[in-house]
Amino acid sequence: MSARRNSEDHVSALRLWLKPSIIWLALLLLLGLTVGSAYVPLGAFNGVINYSIAAAKAALVLVFFMHLDRSRALLRLTAFTGLFWLSFMFSLAFGDYLTRSWNGSPTALHGAAEQSAYPQTRLPLDPRFGRRD
Amino acid sequence: MSETSPVLREPWPSVARQRMAVSFGMWVFIASEVLFFGGLFLAYAVYRLLDAEAFRIAARETDVFYGTTNTAILLTSSLTMAMAVHGAERGFRRMTIRCLEATIVLGLVFIVVKGLEYHDDLAKGLWPGPDFALHPAATQLFWAFYWIATGLHAVHLSIGIGIVSVITIRLARGTLPIQATAFEGVALYWHLVDTIWIILLPMLYLVGRA
């Protein structure tokens, strides 16, 4: 391998680093942003911001580091499948927990008044199976 | 009509198809991992809904410094892993080996930092049980999640370090050609482990700070 070939490889290797390094800087910037914002009292929006930034970071990794930007449809669909079923799992579970008072949910539509969410130290029990003293 | 290549394995007719199969298989596995960790995340979300105040009290006790440092370490390891794949695609053997080595080192540093953090957590009495340091009792649910989630993540990362070590050693010894289809599959797994940590960061370290 000639010296000329070597230096060409070197330049091309450096150029290779450019885009992934920008993604990496963006990820670190988002990390700083999410940790910083966590200390600013924003009420419910702390959570909104933190999870939005986490989703943005995950998206950067999925799209650029895991190459979904250049993947064929089969791989994109497969990647999407896991999240798709995850959305069912969350929707069905929260369909229960957000609407049924017997689960002890503080935000339940019915019977919320008689149950205080805090301090609740026991796991919620289904009254059909007994003791709720 | 099959091509001949040192990296081509049965039953694929071409290296391109084999490459596709590696990525497809790994993405199917990743989808199953998403649901595996998703079950944990769901349990966390439900108990946080049921007792938000206890979760705020409990989460304040995690160490943001360790958590943030380890996130930066893993994000950087994802960069070196991605560069290893880019290097392998262009046949840059030396660069690929260096990047894989950096990935292994960063993974090990993560484990060490995690170990220091675990040591501090245990010293603060944050292992759920009769001597647990916090009240109300539901704070133990958060910490049970903390130990299970970070423990499972550390197991995944250790497996990742093992696999990356194997391909690095084989590449350095010359028993694995630079054209091998394994790199992308290993990288996908590594990035998955990074992504899980990205989601864990706000769940474990950023609750109840404001």
Short mmCIF file of C-alpha atoms in Angstrom, two decimals:
data_model
loop_
_atom_site.label_atom_id
_atom_site.label_comp_id
_atom_site.label_asym_id
_atom_site.label_seq_id
_atom_site.Cartn_x
_atom_site.Cartn_y
_atom_site.Cartn_z
CA MET A 1 0.00 0.00 0.00
CA SER A 2 1.55 3.30 -1.10
CA ALA A 3 1.86 6.38 1.08
CA ARG A 4 -0.59 8.16 -1.20
CA ARG A 5 -3.22 5.49 -0.65
CA ASN A 6 -2.61 5.75 3.09
CA SER A 7 -3.19 9.49 3.23
CA GLU A 8 -6.35 9.12 1.13
CA ASP A 9 -7.63 6.56 3.61
CA HIS A 10 -6.77 8.94 6.41
CA VAL A 11 -8.74 11.85 4.92
CA SER A 12 -11.67 9.61 4.12
CA ALA A 13 -11.62 8.17 7.66
CA LEU A 14 -11.70 11.67 9.14
CA ARG A 15 -14.60 12.67 6.92
CA LEU A 16 -16.40 9.56 8.13
CA TRP A 17 -16.36 10.94 11.69
CA LEU A 18 -18.08 14.22 10.81
CA LYS A 19 -21.76 13.29 10.78
CA PRO A 20 -21.71 10.76 13.67
CA SER A 21 -19.78 13.30 15.75
CA ILE A 22 -22.49 15.91 15.16
CA ILE A 23 -25.12 13.39 16.28
CA TRP A 24 -23.01 12.64 19.35
CA LEU A 25 -22.71 16.36 20.19
CA ALA A 26 -26.47 16.74 19.78
CA LEU A 27 -26.99 13.80 22.17
CA LEU A 28 -24.69 15.35 24.80
CA LEU A 29 -26.42 18.72 24.37
CA LEU A 30 -29.82 17.08 24.94
CA LEU A 31 -28.39 15.29 27.99
CA GLY A 32 -27.27 18.63 29.45
CA LEU A 33 -30.64 20.15 28.64
CA THR A 34 -32.66 17.38 30.28
CA VAL A 35 -30.54 17.29 33.47
CA GLY A 36 -30.56 21.10 33.69
CA SER A 37 -34.31 21.43 33.14
CA ALA A 38 -34.99 18.81 35.81
CA TYR A 39 -33.92 21.36 38.45
CA VAL A 40 -36.22 24.11 37.16
CA PRO A 41 -39.62 23.85 38.88
CA LEU A 42 -42.08 23.45 36.01
CA GLY A 43 -44.61 21.16 37.66
CA ALA A 44 -45.95 18.50 35.33
CA PHE A 45 -43.88 19.92 32.48
CA ASN A 46 -40.66 18.64 34.03
CA GLY A 47 -41.83 15.15 33.15
CA VAL A 48 -43.06 16.21 29.72
CA ILE A 49 -39.69 17.82 28.89
CA ASN A 50 -37.61 14.95 30.32
CA TYR A 51 -39.48 12.24 28.44
CA SER A 52 -39.65 14.27 25.23
CA ILE A 53 -35.88 14.76 25.34
CA ALA A 54 -35.39 11.04 26.10
CA ALA A 55 -37.55 10.22 23.06
CA ALA A 56 -35.53 12.66 20.92
CA LYS A 57 -32.25 11.09 22.06
CA ALA A 58 -33.56 7.58 21.44
CA ALA A 59 -34.74 8.71 17.98
CA LEU A 60 -31.29 10.09 17.13
CA VAL A 61 -29.68 6.77 18.12
CA LEU A 62 -32.28 4.69 16.26
CA VAL A 63 -32.24 6.74 13.06
CA PHE A 64 -28.55 7.57 12.71
CA PHE A 65 -26.51 5.12 14.81
CA MET A 66 -28.79 2.17 14.09
CA HIS A 67 -29.08 3.31 10.47
CA LEU A 68 -32.86 3.39 10.13
CA ASP A 69 -32.22 6.40 7.86
CA ARG A 70 -30.76 4.12 5.21
CA SER A 71 -32.49 0.83 6.09
CA ARG A 72 -34.91 -0.99 3.87
CA ALA A 73 -38.63 -0.97 4.64
CA LEU A 74 -38.47 -4.45 6.21
CA LEU A 75 -36.08 -3.26 8.93
CA ARG A 76 -38.00 -0.03 9.56
CA LEU A 77 -41.24 -1.98 9.93
CA THR A 78 -39.59 -4.47 12.29
CA ALA A 79 -38.20 -1.63 14.42
CA PHE A 80 -41.66 -0.05 14.49
CA THR A 81 -43.35 -3.34 15.49
CA GLY A 82 -41.89 -3.41 19.00
CA LEU A 83 -43.08 0.14 19.72
CA PHE A 84 -46.45 -0.62 18.13
CA TRP A 85 -47.15 -3.52 20.51
CA LEU A 86 -45.72 -1.52 23.40
CA SER A 87 -48.34 1.14 22.71
CA PHE A 88 -51.06 -1.53 23.06
CA MET A 89 -49.59 -2.71 26.34
CA PHE A 90 -49.59 0.83 27.76
CA SER A 91 -53.02 1.79 26.37
CA LEU A 92 -54.75 -1.29 27.72
CA ALA A 93 -53.07 -1.10 31.13
CA PHE A 94 -53.80 2.60 31.56
CA GLY A 95 -57.30 2.09 30.22
CA ASP A 96 -57.74 0.19 33.48
CA TYR A 97 -55.65 2.20 35.91
CA LEU A 98 -56.88 5.63 34.85
CA THR A 99 -60.56 4.76 34.94
CA ARG A 100 -61.22 2.21 37.68
CA SER A 101 -61.36 3.29 41.30
CA TRP A 102 -60.90 -0.24 42.65
CA ASN A 103 -57.36 -0.08 41.42
CA GLY A 104 -56.74 2.68 43.91
CA SER A 105 -56.03 5.15 41.14
CA PRO A 106 -55.88 8.75 42.39
CA THR A 107 -57.22 9.96 39.07
CA ALA A 108 -60.04 7.46 38.74
CA LEU A 109 -63.32 8.86 37.48
CA HIS A 110 -65.38 7.22 40.20
CA GLY A 111 -64.78 7.00 43.89
CA ALA A 112 -61.67 9.15 43.78
CA ALA A 113 -62.87 11.23 46.71
CA GLU A 114 -62.98 8.41 49.23
CA GLN A 115 -59.44 7.33 48.54
CA SER A 116 -56.47 9.48 49.17
CA ALA A 117 -53.54 8.67 46.97
CA TYR A 118 -51.06 9.48 49.67
CA PRO A 119 -49.93 8.12 52.00
CA GLN A 120 -50.82 4.80 50.49
CA THR A 121 -48.31 2.23 51.55
CA ARG A 122 -49.92 -1.01 50.47
CA LEU A 123 -50.34 -2.47 47.02
CA PRO A 124 -53.87 -1.90 45.83
CA LEU A 125 -56.03 -4.98 46.22
CA ASP A 126 -58.94 -6.02 44.12
CA PRO A 127 -61.91 -6.00 46.56
CA ARG A 128 -63.21 -9.19 44.94
CA PHE A 129 -60.28 -10.96 46.52
CA GLY A 130 -60.71 -9.46 49.88
CA ARG A 131 -59.25 -7.45 52.60
CA ARG A 132 -59.08 -3.75 52.32
CA ASP A 133 -59.05 -2.69 55.94
CA MET B 1 -25.70 -18.89 -8.87
CA SER B 2 -23.85 -18.22 -5.70
CA GLU B 3 -20.92 -15.89 -5.20
CA THR B 4 -17.90 -17.02 -3.28
CA SER B 5 -16.74 -14.96 -0.33
CA PRO B 6 -14.93 -15.91 2.87
CA VAL B 7 -17.74 -14.39 4.94
CA LEU B 8 -20.68 -16.00 3.13
CA ARG B 9 -22.46 -18.71 5.17
CA GLU B 10 -25.19 -21.19 4.42
CA PRO B 11 -28.03 -20.77 3.47
CA TRP B 12 -27.67 -17.29 1.96
CA PRO B 13 -27.06 -16.93 -1.77
CA SER B 14 -25.21 -13.62 -1.40
CA VAL B 15 -23.40 -11.52 1.20
CA ALA B 16 -25.97 -8.75 0.70
CA ARG B 17 -28.78 -11.13 1.65
CA GLN B 18 -26.78 -12.41 4.60
CA ARG B 19 -26.20 -8.82 5.78
CA MET B 20 -29.93 -8.16 5.50
CA ALA B 21 -30.69 -11.31 7.51
CA VAL B 22 -28.30 -10.26 10.30
CA SER B 23 -29.99 -6.86 10.62
CA PHE B 24 -33.50 -8.31 10.32
CA GLY B 25 -32.83 -10.97 12.94
CA MET B 26 -31.35 -8.41 15.31
CA TRP B 27 -34.28 -6.03 14.85
CA VAL B 28 -36.74 -8.85 15.63
CA PHE B 29 -34.75 -9.55 18.79
CA ILE B 30 -34.74 -5.81 19.62
CA ALA B 31 -38.53 -5.69 19.24
CA SER B 32 -38.77 -8.50 21.82
CA GLU B 33 -36.38 -6.60 24.10
CA VAL B 34 -38.53 -3.48 23.76
CA LEU B 35 -41.47 -5.47 25.11
CA PHE B 36 -39.31 -7.08 27.82
CA PHE B 37 -38.13 -3.74 29.20
CA GLY B 38 -41.51 -2.25 28.27
CA GLY B 39 -43.16 -4.46 30.90
CA LEU B 40 -40.82 -2.99 33.52
CA PHE B 41 -41.45 0.54 32.31
CA LEU B 42 -45.19 -0.09 32.45
CA ALA B 43 -44.95 -1.30 36.06
CA TYR B 44 -42.98 1.84 36.91
CA ALA B 45 -45.57 4.08 35.21
CA VAL B 46 -48.47 2.41 37.03
CA TYR B 47 -46.88 2.66 40.48
CA ARG B 48 -45.80 6.21 39.84
CA LEU B 49 -49.41 7.02 38.97
CA LEU B 50 -50.64 5.32 42.14
CA ASP B 51 -48.15 7.01 44.43
CA ALA B 52 -46.49 9.97 42.76
CA GLU B 53 -45.35 11.55 46.04
CA ALA B 54 -43.53 8.43 47.24
CA PHE B 55 -41.78 8.20 43.85
CA ARG B 56 -40.64 11.82 44.16
CA ILE B 57 -39.26 11.18 47.65
CA ALA B 58 -37.54 7.97 46.53
CA ALA B 59 -36.10 9.31 43.27
CA ARG B 60 -34.47 12.27 45.03
CA GLU B 61 -32.07 9.78 46.62
CA THR B 62 -30.55 8.57 43.34
CA ASP B 63 -27.22 10.13 42.42
CA VAL B 64 -27.60 12.50 39.43
CA PHE B 65 -23.84 12.85 39.03
CA TYR B 66 -23.30 9.12 38.51
CA GLY B 67 -26.41 8.85 36.33
CA THR B 68 -25.44 11.74 34.06
CA THR B 69 -21.79 10.66 33.82
CA ASN B 70 -22.81 7.16 32.85
CA THR B 71 -25.24 8.48 30.23
CA ALA B 72 -22.45 10.53 28.64
CA ILE B 73 -20.17 7.46 28.72
CA LEU B 74 -22.76 5.25 27.00
CA LEU B 75 -23.61 7.90 24.38
CA THR B 76 -19.90 8.15 23.57
CA SER B 77 -19.61 4.37 23.37
CA SER B 78 -22.44 4.42 20.83
CA LEU B 79 -20.43 6.88 18.75
CA THR B 80 -17.34 4.64 18.80
CA MET B 81 -19.52 1.59 18.00
CA ALA B 82 -21.14 3.39 15.06
CA MET B 83 -17.68 4.42 13.83
CA ALA B 84 -16.49 0.81 14.07
CA VAL B 85 -19.29 -0.18 11.68
CA HIS B 86 -18.50 2.70 9.31
CA GLY B 87 -14.85 1.69 9.40
CA ALA B 88 -15.66 -1.96 8.70
CA GLU B 89 -17.90 -1.00 5.76
CA ARG B 90 -14.96 0.76 4.13
CA GLY B 91 -12.43 -1.92 5.02
CA PHE B 92 -10.53 0.28 7.51
CA ARG B 93 -9.35 -2.57 9.73
CA ARG B 94 -7.16 -0.57 12.11
CA MET B 95 -9.81 2.07 12.71
CA THR B 96 -12.44 -0.59 13.32
CA ILE B 97 -10.27 -2.35 15.90
CA ARG B 98 -9.48 0.95 17.69
CA CYS B 99 -13.15 1.95 17.77
CA LEU B 100 -14.21 -1.47 19.07
CA GLU B 101 -11.54 -1.27 21.77
CA ALA B 102 -12.76 2.20 22.79
CA THR B 103 -16.30 0.81 22.97
CA ILE B 104 -15.19 -2.01 25.28
CA VAL B 105 -13.29 0.40 27.54
CA LEU B 106 -16.25 2.79 27.76
CA GLY B 107 -18.56 -0.12 28.55
CA LEU B 108 -16.23 -1.24 31.34
CA VAL B 109 -15.99 2.32 32.71
CA PHE B 110 -19.80 2.41 32.82
CA ILE B 111 -19.83 -0.80 34.87
CA VAL B 112 -17.20 0.59 37.27
CA VAL B 113 -19.12 3.86 37.76
CA LYS B 114 -22.29 1.84 38.28
CA GLY B 115 -20.45 -0.23 40.90
CA LEU B 116 -19.38 2.94 42.78
CA GLU B 117 -22.97 4.14 42.63
CA TYR B 118 -24.32 0.79 43.90
CA HIS B 119 -21.81 0.99 46.77
CA ASP B 120 -23.11 4.46 47.75
CA ASP B 121 -26.74 3.35 47.38
CA LEU B 122 -26.17 0.39 49.71
CA ALA B 123 -24.34 2.61 52.20
CA LYS B 124 -27.39 4.90 52.24
CA GLY B 125 -29.63 1.91 53.08
CA LEU B 126 -31.53 1.97 49.80
CA TRP B 127 -31.89 -1.79 49.39
CA PRO B 128 -35.62 -2.59 49.89
CA GLY B 129 -36.25 -4.57 53.07
CA PRO B 130 -36.81 -4.12 56.81
CA ASP B 131 -33.91 -1.64 57.19
CA PHE B 132 -34.90 0.52 54.25
CA ALA B 133 -33.97 4.17 54.80
CA LEU B 134 -37.01 5.96 53.36
CA HIS B 135 -40.69 6.47 54.17
CA PRO B 136 -43.46 5.91 53.17
CA ALA B 137 -43.15 2.21 52.40
CA ALA B 138 -44.06 2.75 48.73
CA THR B 139 -40.64 4.36 48.21
CA GLN B 140 -39.38 0.76 48.26
CA LEU B 141 -41.31 0.12 45.04
CA PHE B 142 -39.23 2.77 43.30
CA TRP B 143 -36.00 1.33 44.65
CA ALA B 144 -36.99 -2.22 43.77
CA PHE B 145 -37.49 -0.94 40.23
CA TYR B 146 -34.14 0.85 40.38
CA TRP B 147 -32.24 -2.32 41.31
CA ILE B 148 -34.07 -4.56 38.85
CA ALA B 149 -33.91 -2.14 35.91
CA THR B 150 -30.27 -1.09 36.37
CA GLY B 151 -29.31 -4.69 37.16
CA LEU B 152 -30.92 -6.02 33.99
CA HIS B 153 -29.35 -3.19 32.04
CA ALA B 154 -25.92 -4.02 33.48
CA VAL B 155 -26.41 -7.69 32.51
CA HIS B 156 -27.24 -6.60 28.95
CA LEU B 157 -24.23 -4.30 28.86
CA SER B 158 -21.93 -7.05 30.17
CA ILE B 159 -23.15 -9.39 27.43
CA GLY B 160 -22.49 -6.56 24.95
CA ILE B 161 -18.95 -6.08 26.27
CA GLY B 162 -18.37 -9.84 25.93
CA ILE B 163 -19.63 -9.99 22.33
CA VAL B 164 -17.71 -6.87 21.26
CA SER B 165 -14.57 -8.33 22.88
CA VAL B 166 -14.94 -11.57 20.93
CA ILE B 167 -15.27 -9.86 17.54
CA THR B 168 -12.43 -7.44 18.39
CA ILE B 169 -10.05 -10.25 19.32
CA ARG B 170 -11.03 -12.28 16.27
CA LEU B 171 -10.62 -9.26 14.00
CA ALA B 172 -7.20 -8.45 15.49
CA ARG B 173 -6.06 -12.08 15.13
CA GLY B 174 -7.27 -12.20 11.57
CA THR B 175 -9.82 -14.99 12.11
CA LEU B 176 -12.68 -12.60 11.37
CA PRO B 177 -12.46 -10.75 8.04
CA ILE B 178 -13.21 -7.03 7.99
CA GLN B 179 -15.98 -7.76 5.45
CA ALA B 180 -17.79 -9.96 8.01
CA THR B 181 -21.51 -9.34 8.44
CA ALA B 182 -21.34 -9.58 12.24
CA PHE B 183 -20.43 -5.94 12.95
CA GLU B 184 -23.78 -4.38 12.16
CA GLY B 185 -25.62 -6.97 14.29
CA VAL B 186 -23.36 -6.43 17.30
CA ALA B 187 -23.65 -2.65 16.87
CA LEU B 188 -27.45 -2.80 16.79
CA TYR B 189 -27.41 -4.66 20.10
CA TRP B 190 -25.00 -2.15 21.63
CA HIS B 191 -27.16 0.81 20.56
CA LEU B 192 -30.23 -0.93 22.00
CA VAL B 193 -28.54 -1.13 25.40
CA ASP B 194 -27.67 2.57 25.09
CA THR B 195 -31.26 3.44 24.14
CA ILE B 196 -32.65 1.60 27.18
CA TRP B 197 -30.35 3.65 29.40
CA ILE B 198 -31.52 6.87 27.67
CA ILE B 199 -35.10 5.99 28.72
CA LEU B 200 -34.02 4.96 32.24
CA LEU B 201 -32.26 8.28 32.91
CA PRO B 202 -35.40 10.45 33.37
CA MET B 203 -37.23 7.61 35.17
CA LEU B 204 -34.53 7.07 37.81
CA TYR B 205 -32.55 10.29 38.10
CA LEU B 206 -34.64 13.26 37.04
CA VAL B 207 -37.81 12.75 39.09
CA GLY B 208 -38.47 15.11 42.00
CA ARG B 209 -35.41 17.33 41.50
CA ALA B 210 -37.18 20.64 40.95
#
